[in-house]
Short mmCIF file of C-alpha atoms and ligand atoms in Angstrom, two decimals:
data_model
loop_
_atom_site.label_atom_id
_atom_site.label_comp_id
_atom_site.label_asym_id
_atom_site.label_seq_id
_atom_site.Cartn_x
_atom_site.Cartn_y
_atom_site.Cartn_z
CA MET A 30 38.45 -20.76 -60.19
CA THR A 31 40.35 -17.53 -60.70
CA LEU A 32 39.21 -14.59 -58.71
CA SER A 33 39.74 -11.11 -60.05
CA ARG A 34 40.61 -8.29 -57.64
CA ARG A 35 37.19 -6.81 -58.41
CA THR A 36 35.27 -9.95 -57.38
CA MET A 37 37.46 -10.27 -54.31
CA ILE A 38 36.61 -6.73 -53.23
CA GLY A 39 32.93 -7.33 -54.02
CA SER A 40 32.71 -10.56 -52.00
CA THR A 41 34.68 -9.09 -49.10
CA ALA A 42 32.28 -6.14 -49.03
CA ALA A 43 29.30 -8.50 -49.14
CA LEU A 44 30.79 -10.59 -46.34
CA THR A 45 31.50 -7.52 -44.23
CA ALA A 46 27.95 -6.22 -44.79
CA SER A 47 26.39 -9.55 -43.85
CA THR A 48 28.62 -9.86 -40.74
CA LEU A 49 27.65 -6.36 -39.68
CA LEU A 50 23.97 -7.16 -40.22
CA THR A 51 24.25 -10.29 -38.09
CA GLN A 52 26.13 -8.36 -35.41
CA ALA A 53 23.52 -5.59 -35.47
CA LYS A 54 20.72 -8.14 -35.12
CA THR A 55 22.46 -9.84 -32.20
CA HIS A 56 23.13 -6.48 -30.61
CA ALA A 57 19.46 -5.44 -31.01
CA ALA A 58 18.37 -8.71 -29.40
CA ASP A 59 20.84 -8.11 -26.55
CA GLU A 60 19.75 -4.54 -26.04
CA LYS A 61 16.98 -5.18 -23.55
CA THR A 62 14.23 -2.66 -23.18
CA THR A 63 12.28 -4.52 -20.51
CA VAL A 64 13.21 -6.00 -17.18
CA ASN A 65 11.41 -9.08 -15.90
CA PHE A 66 10.03 -8.98 -12.35
CA ALA A 67 9.04 -11.83 -10.03
CA LEU A 68 6.73 -10.86 -7.17
CA VAL A 69 7.61 -12.47 -3.86
CA GLY A 70 4.45 -12.66 -1.72
CA LEU A 71 1.03 -12.42 -3.33
CA GLY A 72 -0.98 -10.65 -0.64
CA SER A 73 -3.12 -7.57 -0.82
CA LEU A 74 -0.51 -5.15 -2.19
CA SER A 75 0.74 -7.51 -4.91
CA THR A 76 -2.80 -8.47 -5.91
CA ASN A 77 -4.50 -5.09 -5.88
CA GLN A 78 -1.74 -2.64 -6.73
CA ILE A 79 1.51 -4.10 -8.00
CA ALA A 80 0.30 -6.70 -10.51
CA PRO A 81 -2.24 -4.26 -12.04
CA ALA A 82 0.52 -1.59 -12.17
CA LEU A 83 2.76 -4.06 -14.02
CA GLN A 84 0.16 -4.04 -16.82
CA LYS A 85 0.90 -0.33 -17.34
CA THR A 86 4.69 -0.28 -17.08
CA LYS A 87 6.88 0.36 -20.11
CA HIS A 88 10.10 -1.24 -18.90
CA ALA A 89 8.99 -3.68 -16.20
CA LYS A 90 7.16 -6.92 -16.93
CA LEU A 91 5.49 -9.40 -14.59
CA ALA A 92 7.24 -12.67 -15.46
CA GLY A 93 7.32 -14.72 -12.26
CA ILE A 94 5.78 -15.32 -8.84
CA VAL A 95 6.93 -16.69 -5.51
CA THR A 96 4.14 -17.83 -3.22
CA GLY A 97 3.59 -20.03 -0.19
CA THR A 98 -0.01 -20.72 -1.22
CA PRO A 99 -0.20 -23.41 -3.95
CA GLU A 100 -3.79 -22.43 -4.91
CA LYS A 101 -2.55 -19.00 -6.00
CA GLU A 102 -0.16 -20.49 -8.58
CA LYS A 103 -2.77 -21.40 -11.21
CA ILE A 104 -4.89 -18.31 -10.59
CA TRP A 105 -1.91 -16.00 -11.17
CA ALA A 106 -0.46 -18.09 -14.02
CA ASP A 107 -3.78 -17.96 -15.89
CA LYS A 108 -4.46 -14.31 -15.19
CA TYR A 109 -1.00 -13.00 -16.07
CA SER A 110 0.29 -15.70 -18.48
CA ILE A 111 3.13 -16.70 -16.18
CA LYS A 112 5.23 -19.63 -17.39
CA SER A 113 5.21 -22.61 -15.04
CA GLU A 114 9.03 -22.56 -14.88
CA ASN A 115 8.81 -19.03 -13.40
CA ILE A 116 6.73 -20.09 -10.39
CA TYR A 117 8.47 -20.69 -7.06
CA ASN A 118 7.60 -21.19 -3.41
CA TYR A 119 9.50 -19.96 -0.35
CA GLU A 120 11.45 -23.24 -0.05
CA ASN A 121 12.67 -23.59 -3.65
CA PHE A 122 13.07 -19.81 -4.16
CA ASP A 123 16.89 -20.06 -4.35
CA LYS A 124 16.59 -22.09 -7.57
CA ILE A 125 15.61 -18.80 -9.23
CA ALA A 126 19.41 -18.34 -9.56
CA ALA A 127 19.33 -20.59 -12.64
CA ASN A 128 16.41 -18.74 -14.24
CA LYS A 129 17.72 -16.23 -16.77
CA ASP A 130 14.17 -15.04 -17.47
CA ILE A 131 13.91 -13.24 -14.10
CA ASP A 132 15.92 -10.05 -13.52
CA VAL A 133 14.31 -8.57 -10.39
CA VAL A 134 12.63 -9.97 -7.31
CA TYR A 135 10.14 -7.59 -5.71
CA ILE A 136 9.77 -8.46 -2.01
CA VAL A 137 6.18 -7.86 -0.90
CA LEU A 138 6.18 -9.98 2.25
CA PRO A 139 5.62 -8.99 5.90
CA ASN A 140 8.40 -6.63 7.04
CA GLY A 141 10.15 -9.23 9.18
CA MET A 142 10.76 -11.38 6.07
CA HIS A 143 12.28 -8.61 3.91
CA LYS A 144 15.84 -9.23 5.00
CA GLU A 145 15.82 -12.98 4.41
CA PHE A 146 14.29 -12.74 0.95
CA THR A 147 16.39 -9.77 -0.14
CA VAL A 148 19.59 -11.58 0.84
CA ARG A 149 18.44 -14.82 -0.82
CA GLY A 150 17.39 -12.89 -3.95
CA ALA A 151 20.71 -11.07 -4.19
CA ASN A 152 22.65 -14.29 -3.59
CA ALA A 153 20.63 -15.81 -6.44
CA GLY A 154 21.97 -13.02 -8.66
CA LYS A 155 18.75 -10.98 -8.85
CA HIS A 156 18.26 -7.25 -8.43
CA VAL A 157 15.94 -6.50 -5.51
CA LEU A 158 13.08 -4.06 -5.04
CA CYS A 159 11.94 -4.32 -1.43
CA GLU A 160 8.76 -2.92 0.06
CA LYS A 161 8.82 -0.40 2.91
CA PRO A 162 9.75 -0.48 5.72
CA MET A 163 12.98 -1.96 4.39
CA ALA A 164 13.46 -4.26 7.40
CA ASN A 165 12.80 -4.61 11.12
CA SER A 166 16.12 -2.99 12.10
CA SER A 167 18.99 -0.89 10.78
CA GLU A 168 21.24 -3.91 11.32
CA ASP A 169 19.10 -5.91 8.89
CA CYS A 170 19.13 -3.03 6.40
CA ARG A 171 22.92 -3.02 6.49
CA ALA A 172 23.02 -6.79 5.86
CA MET A 173 20.69 -6.34 2.86
CA ILE A 174 22.82 -3.54 1.40
CA GLU A 175 25.94 -5.66 1.90
CA ALA A 176 24.40 -8.73 0.22
CA CYS A 177 23.41 -6.71 -2.85
CA LYS A 178 26.81 -5.05 -3.01
CA LYS A 179 28.62 -8.37 -2.72
CA ASN A 180 26.58 -9.81 -5.59
CA ASP A 181 26.82 -6.60 -7.64
CA ARG A 182 23.02 -6.30 -7.69
CA LYS A 183 20.90 -3.16 -7.38
CA LEU A 184 18.68 -2.61 -4.38
CA ALA A 185 15.76 -0.19 -4.12
CA VAL A 186 13.03 0.41 -1.54
CA GLY A 187 9.35 0.86 -2.45
CA TYR A 188 9.08 4.57 -1.69
CA ARG A 189 6.41 5.26 -4.29
CA CYS A 190 5.74 8.87 -3.14
CA GLN A 191 9.19 9.91 -4.35
CA PHE A 192 7.90 9.38 -7.91
CA GLU A 193 4.58 11.21 -7.40
CA PRO A 194 4.23 14.63 -9.14
CA HIS A 195 2.60 16.49 -6.20
CA HIS A 196 5.37 15.30 -3.87
CA LEU A 197 8.05 16.22 -6.39
CA TYR A 198 6.53 19.69 -6.87
CA CYS A 199 6.46 20.29 -3.10
CA ARG A 200 10.04 19.13 -2.68
CA ASP A 201 11.25 21.31 -5.57
CA THR A 202 9.30 24.34 -4.36
CA VAL A 203 10.51 24.07 -0.77
CA GLN A 204 14.10 23.56 -1.86
CA SER A 205 13.93 26.42 -4.42
CA GLY A 206 13.44 28.82 -1.53
CA LYS A 207 10.24 30.21 -3.07
CA TYR A 208 8.70 30.50 0.38
CA GLY A 209 11.89 31.59 2.09
CA PRO A 210 13.80 29.53 4.60
CA LEU A 211 11.75 26.62 5.89
CA HIS A 212 10.79 26.75 9.57
CA ALA A 213 8.52 23.82 10.24
CA ILE A 214 6.86 20.75 8.79
CA GLU A 215 3.92 18.93 10.23
CA ALA A 216 3.28 15.47 8.85
CA GLY A 217 1.09 12.55 9.84
CA PHE A 218 -0.32 9.31 8.50
CA GLY A 219 -2.50 6.75 10.22
CA PHE A 220 -5.52 4.53 9.90
CA LYS A 221 -7.76 2.39 12.07
CA ILE A 222 -6.43 -1.14 11.82
CA GLY A 223 -8.93 -4.02 11.78
CA ASP A 224 -8.30 -7.75 12.35
CA PRO A 225 -6.49 -8.12 15.71
CA ASN A 226 -4.80 -11.33 14.50
CA GLN A 227 -2.98 -9.93 11.48
CA TRP A 228 0.81 -9.92 11.06
CA ARG A 229 0.91 -6.09 11.32
CA LEU A 230 0.24 -6.46 15.07
CA LYS A 231 2.96 -9.08 15.67
CA ALA A 232 6.38 -7.73 16.63
CA ASP A 233 8.48 -10.36 14.84
CA LEU A 234 6.69 -9.98 11.49
CA ALA A 235 6.00 -6.23 11.60
CA GLY A 236 9.01 -4.89 13.53
CA GLY A 237 6.70 -2.29 15.09
CA GLY A 238 3.23 -0.85 14.70
CA ALA A 239 1.83 2.31 13.13
CA LEU A 240 5.26 3.98 12.99
CA MET A 241 6.88 1.22 10.95
CA ASP A 242 3.87 0.79 8.67
CA VAL A 243 2.57 4.30 7.98
CA GLY A 244 4.40 6.76 10.23
CA ILE A 245 7.32 6.07 7.91
CA TYR A 246 5.49 8.09 5.21
CA ALA A 247 5.48 11.18 7.44
CA LEU A 248 9.15 10.62 8.25
CA GLN A 249 9.93 10.21 4.54
CA ALA A 250 8.02 13.40 3.70
CA CYS A 251 10.13 15.41 6.16
CA ARG A 252 13.38 13.97 4.84
CA PHE A 253 12.27 14.33 1.19
CA LEU A 254 11.05 17.93 1.50
CA THR A 255 14.16 19.16 3.30
CA GLY A 256 16.75 16.84 1.77
CA GLU A 257 18.12 16.66 5.33
CA GLU A 258 18.66 13.89 7.87
CA PRO A 259 17.17 14.34 11.33
CA VAL A 260 19.70 15.07 14.06
CA ALA A 261 17.58 14.15 17.08
CA VAL A 262 14.03 13.12 17.99
CA THR A 263 11.69 13.36 20.95
CA ALA A 264 8.79 10.91 20.95
CA GLN A 265 5.89 9.61 23.02
CA GLU A 266 3.37 6.82 22.58
CA THR A 267 -0.26 6.57 23.69
CA LYS A 268 -1.88 3.16 23.94
CA MET A 269 -5.63 3.10 24.44
CA ASP A 270 -6.03 -0.59 23.57
CA PRO A 271 -3.15 -2.37 25.33
CA LYS A 272 -4.57 -5.79 24.47
CA LYS A 273 -4.76 -5.27 20.72
CA PHE A 274 -1.46 -3.39 20.70
CA ALA A 275 0.36 -5.66 23.15
CA GLU A 276 3.31 -6.19 20.80
CA VAL A 277 3.42 -3.03 18.68
CA ASP A 278 2.87 0.72 18.95
CA GLU A 279 -0.61 2.20 18.56
CA THR A 280 -0.24 6.01 18.38
CA ILE A 281 3.02 7.95 18.36
CA THR A 282 3.75 11.66 18.16
CA TRP A 283 7.29 12.83 17.65
CA THR A 284 9.35 15.89 16.82
CA MET A 285 12.50 15.86 14.77
CA THR A 286 15.14 18.55 14.45
CA MET A 287 16.87 18.95 11.12
CA PRO A 288 20.44 20.30 10.82
CA SER A 289 19.15 23.57 9.30
CA GLY A 290 16.96 24.05 12.37
CA VAL A 291 13.68 23.02 10.71
CA ASN A 292 11.37 21.43 13.26
CA CYS A 293 9.18 18.52 12.18
CA TYR A 294 6.02 17.69 14.15
CA CYS A 295 4.86 14.21 13.23
CA SER A 296 2.21 11.70 14.20
CA THR A 297 1.02 8.24 13.33
CA SER A 298 -1.72 5.95 14.57
CA TYR A 299 -3.38 2.57 14.12
CA ALA A 300 -6.35 3.77 16.24
CA PHE A 301 -8.26 6.16 13.97
CA ASN A 302 -8.71 7.29 10.38
CA GLY A 303 -8.17 10.76 9.00
CA ILE A 304 -4.54 11.89 9.21
CA ASN A 305 -2.94 11.70 5.79
CA ARG A 306 -1.08 14.96 5.24
CA PHE A 307 1.92 17.20 5.41
CA ASN A 308 2.29 20.98 5.58
CA ALA A 309 5.56 22.85 5.20
CA TYR A 310 5.88 26.41 6.48
CA GLY A 311 8.51 28.79 5.13
CA GLU A 312 9.23 32.33 6.21
CA SER A 313 7.09 33.80 3.41
CA GLY A 314 4.73 31.00 2.40
CA TRP A 315 3.44 27.49 2.92
CA LEU A 316 2.28 24.44 1.04
CA GLY A 317 0.89 21.03 1.83
CA LEU A 318 -0.84 17.88 0.62
CA ASP A 319 -3.98 16.25 2.04
CA PRO A 320 -4.46 13.45 1.22
CA ALA A 321 -0.74 13.06 0.77
CA TYR A 322 0.04 9.33 0.83
CA SER A 323 -2.93 7.59 -0.80
CA TYR A 324 -2.58 5.56 -3.99
CA LYS A 325 -4.82 8.07 -5.78
CA GLY A 326 -6.46 11.44 -5.26
CA ILE A 327 -3.40 13.34 -3.98
CA LYS A 328 -4.40 16.99 -3.51
CA GLY A 329 -2.55 20.06 -2.35
CA GLN A 330 -2.87 23.66 -1.33
CA SER A 331 -0.36 26.45 -1.04
CA LYS A 332 -0.26 30.13 -0.24
CA ASP A 333 -0.57 30.69 -4.00
CA GLY A 334 -3.53 28.36 -4.59
CA PRO A 335 -4.20 24.70 -5.28
CA ILE A 336 -1.46 22.23 -6.19
CA GLN A 337 -2.80 20.06 -8.96
CA PHE A 338 -1.14 17.52 -11.21
CA ASP A 339 -2.38 14.43 -13.05
CA GLN A 340 -2.73 11.39 -10.83
CA ILE A 341 -0.27 8.68 -11.77
CA ASP A 342 0.09 5.01 -10.89
CA GLN A 343 2.86 5.42 -8.32
CA PHE A 344 3.77 1.72 -8.36
CA ALA A 345 4.14 1.71 -12.16
CA ALA A 346 6.37 4.80 -11.95
CA GLU A 347 8.48 3.26 -9.17
CA MET A 348 8.95 -0.04 -11.05
CA ASP A 349 9.68 1.62 -14.41
CA ALA A 350 12.26 3.82 -12.70
CA PHE A 351 13.98 0.79 -11.15
CA ALA A 352 13.85 -1.08 -14.48
CA GLN A 353 15.50 1.89 -16.21
CA CYS A 354 18.21 2.00 -13.57
CA ILE A 355 18.96 -1.63 -14.35
CA LEU A 356 18.87 -1.12 -18.13
CA GLU A 357 21.14 1.94 -17.89
CA ASP A 358 23.27 0.64 -15.01
CA ARG A 359 22.45 3.54 -12.69
CA GLN A 360 21.78 3.61 -8.96
CA SER A 361 18.15 3.99 -7.90
CA LYS A 362 17.15 7.28 -6.28
CA VAL A 363 15.56 5.18 -3.52
CA PRO A 364 18.47 2.81 -2.75
CA GLY A 365 18.91 0.61 0.30
CA GLU A 366 20.70 3.47 2.07
CA GLU A 367 17.42 5.43 1.93
CA GLY A 368 15.64 2.61 3.75
CA LEU A 369 18.48 2.38 6.26
CA ARG A 370 18.24 6.12 7.08
CA ASP A 371 14.51 5.75 7.84
CA LEU A 372 15.19 2.78 10.13
CA LEU A 373 17.85 4.75 12.00
CA ALA A 374 15.32 7.54 12.67
CA ILE A 375 12.65 4.99 13.63
CA GLU A 376 15.05 3.34 16.09
CA ALA A 377 15.75 6.74 17.65
CA ILE A 378 11.99 7.36 17.97
CA TYR A 379 11.46 4.02 19.75
CA ALA A 380 14.47 4.70 21.97
CA SER A 381 13.12 8.13 22.90
CA ILE A 382 9.74 6.63 23.83
CA LYS A 383 11.51 4.13 26.09
CA THR A 384 13.76 6.61 27.87
CA GLY A 385 11.60 9.73 27.68
CA GLN A 386 14.74 11.55 26.49
CA ARG A 387 15.64 13.49 23.37
CA THR A 388 17.57 10.94 21.33
CA LYS A 389 20.22 11.43 18.68
CA VAL A 390 19.70 9.70 15.34
CA GLN A 391 22.66 7.47 14.48
CA LYS A 392 24.45 8.27 11.24
CA ALA A 393 24.21 5.86 8.29
P1 NAD B 26 -0.59 -8.94 3.14
O1 NAD B 26 -0.82 -9.48 4.50
O2 NAD B 26 -1.80 -8.60 2.32
O3 NAD B 26 0.30 -9.93 2.30
C1 NAD B 26 1.44 -10.58 2.83
C2 NAD B 26 1.77 -11.78 2.00
O4 NAD B 26 2.84 -12.46 2.64
C3 NAD B 26 0.62 -12.78 1.86
O5 NAD B 26 0.59 -13.28 0.57
C4 NAD B 26 1.00 -13.89 2.85
O6 NAD B 26 0.51 -15.14 2.46
C5 NAD B 26 2.52 -13.85 2.76
N1 NAD B 26 3.17 -14.42 3.94
C6 NAD B 26 4.21 -15.26 3.93
N2 NAD B 26 4.57 -15.62 5.16
C7 NAD B 26 3.74 -14.99 6.00
C8 NAD B 26 3.61 -14.98 7.42
N3 NAD B 26 4.42 -15.66 8.20
N4 NAD B 26 2.62 -14.21 7.94
C9 NAD B 26 1.80 -13.48 7.17
N5 NAD B 26 1.88 -13.47 5.81
C10 NAD B 26 2.84 -14.21 5.23
O7 NAD B 26 0.34 -7.66 3.30
P2 NAD B 26 0.54 -6.47 2.27
O8 NAD B 26 -0.39 -5.38 2.63
O9 NAD B 26 0.51 -7.00 0.89
O10 NAD B 26 2.00 -5.96 2.69
C11 NAD B 26 3.17 -6.60 2.23
C12 NAD B 26 4.34 -5.61 2.30
O11 NAD B 26 4.06 -4.49 1.50
C13 NAD B 26 4.61 -5.05 3.70
O12 NAD B 26 6.00 -4.89 3.87
C14 NAD B 26 3.96 -3.69 3.69
O13 NAD B 26 4.55 -2.76 4.57
C15 NAD B 26 4.13 -3.29 2.26
N6 NAD B 26 3.08 -2.36 1.79
C16 NAD B 26 3.46 -1.27 1.10
C17 NAD B 26 2.50 -0.39 0.63
C18 NAD B 26 2.90 0.79 -0.19
O14 NAD B 26 2.07 1.66 -0.43
N7 NAD B 26 4.13 0.84 -0.65
C19 NAD B 26 1.14 -0.63 0.88
C20 NAD B 26 0.78 -1.79 1.57
C21 NAD B 26 1.78 -2.65 2.02
#
């Protein structure tokens, strides 16, 4: 067969076009728009908040589970169409390394287990989203950050409020200087805890009591609103039920000084319901949220009137944001270092309670 120059050009063009089409198709298939999550620990938060939120996310998908309770496997698999090969328990969890279908492990276990499962997840090549508080100690936080760094995986902490529109508005308004230089913040979160046998009252699993569990929201609010790290703290604890709170703190009040001079007056408790707020006072105005830290119904007031935005699913926002960080290879705005800084302040608060002294917060 003799080929003319014309047919040669024609067939080369056709070949090039078909190669480009194949390449484009492959590229489109490679260009992921969703990130697959496996939930580690299927307790109350996973069941009632996170899994439902994963039905609303745009970039995060519930694809796997890790549970120590075999009965939950079928219930979750049926409800959320989870493939059997994406189901693990705490013993065989490390085999997730070979599972290309899972991108992220979301650690929703008792606090004292966060470090182990974050490190195992990162060593298995997975990105990690870890619930708050990040770990029982700053030392554990550092080990978690290191493990993710070593494995080139992203690490984020479940600080859902940082994605919530009322919180973002308050932060932006305070930092814009609209109400003049900030002088003081008061912040508190607590609730009356029930079952005396739960893990939240055991030191090894919880790392602490009300402060670690919910006081951390008040601490976060102060750090988020000011964008500053506390220099020093003074703290005291009251224990009205020493039997129930034998291992962990019951009620703590503390003050924190920020580098700019802002004073933060904070409280937390496992003994009663009702505190769920922050107020920030500037030289020429004030604002605040109450309730501030609930899953829904966030409401605010300011010198200029109510603060009102649409309620969002904070967990969906947090997971979509982390998924986008992975898709776009960006660092999360709530990285491991953010969890570490909270633990350093918490450690200073516990140290101050012990010594009765004003205590410096260690630097990250
Ligand atoms: P939970 O007690 O309802 O669930 C804990 C899960 O861990 C259960 O499935 C349990 O079976 C499993 N588990 C494994 N080993 C365990 C052990 N040794 N002891 C007890 N449970 C064990 O707790 P939760 O309320 O779902 O909290 C889980 C994590 O999520 C905690 O770190 C908590 O601080 C955090 N949390 C965050 C928010 C938030 O708003 N971001 C809200 C609630 C809880």
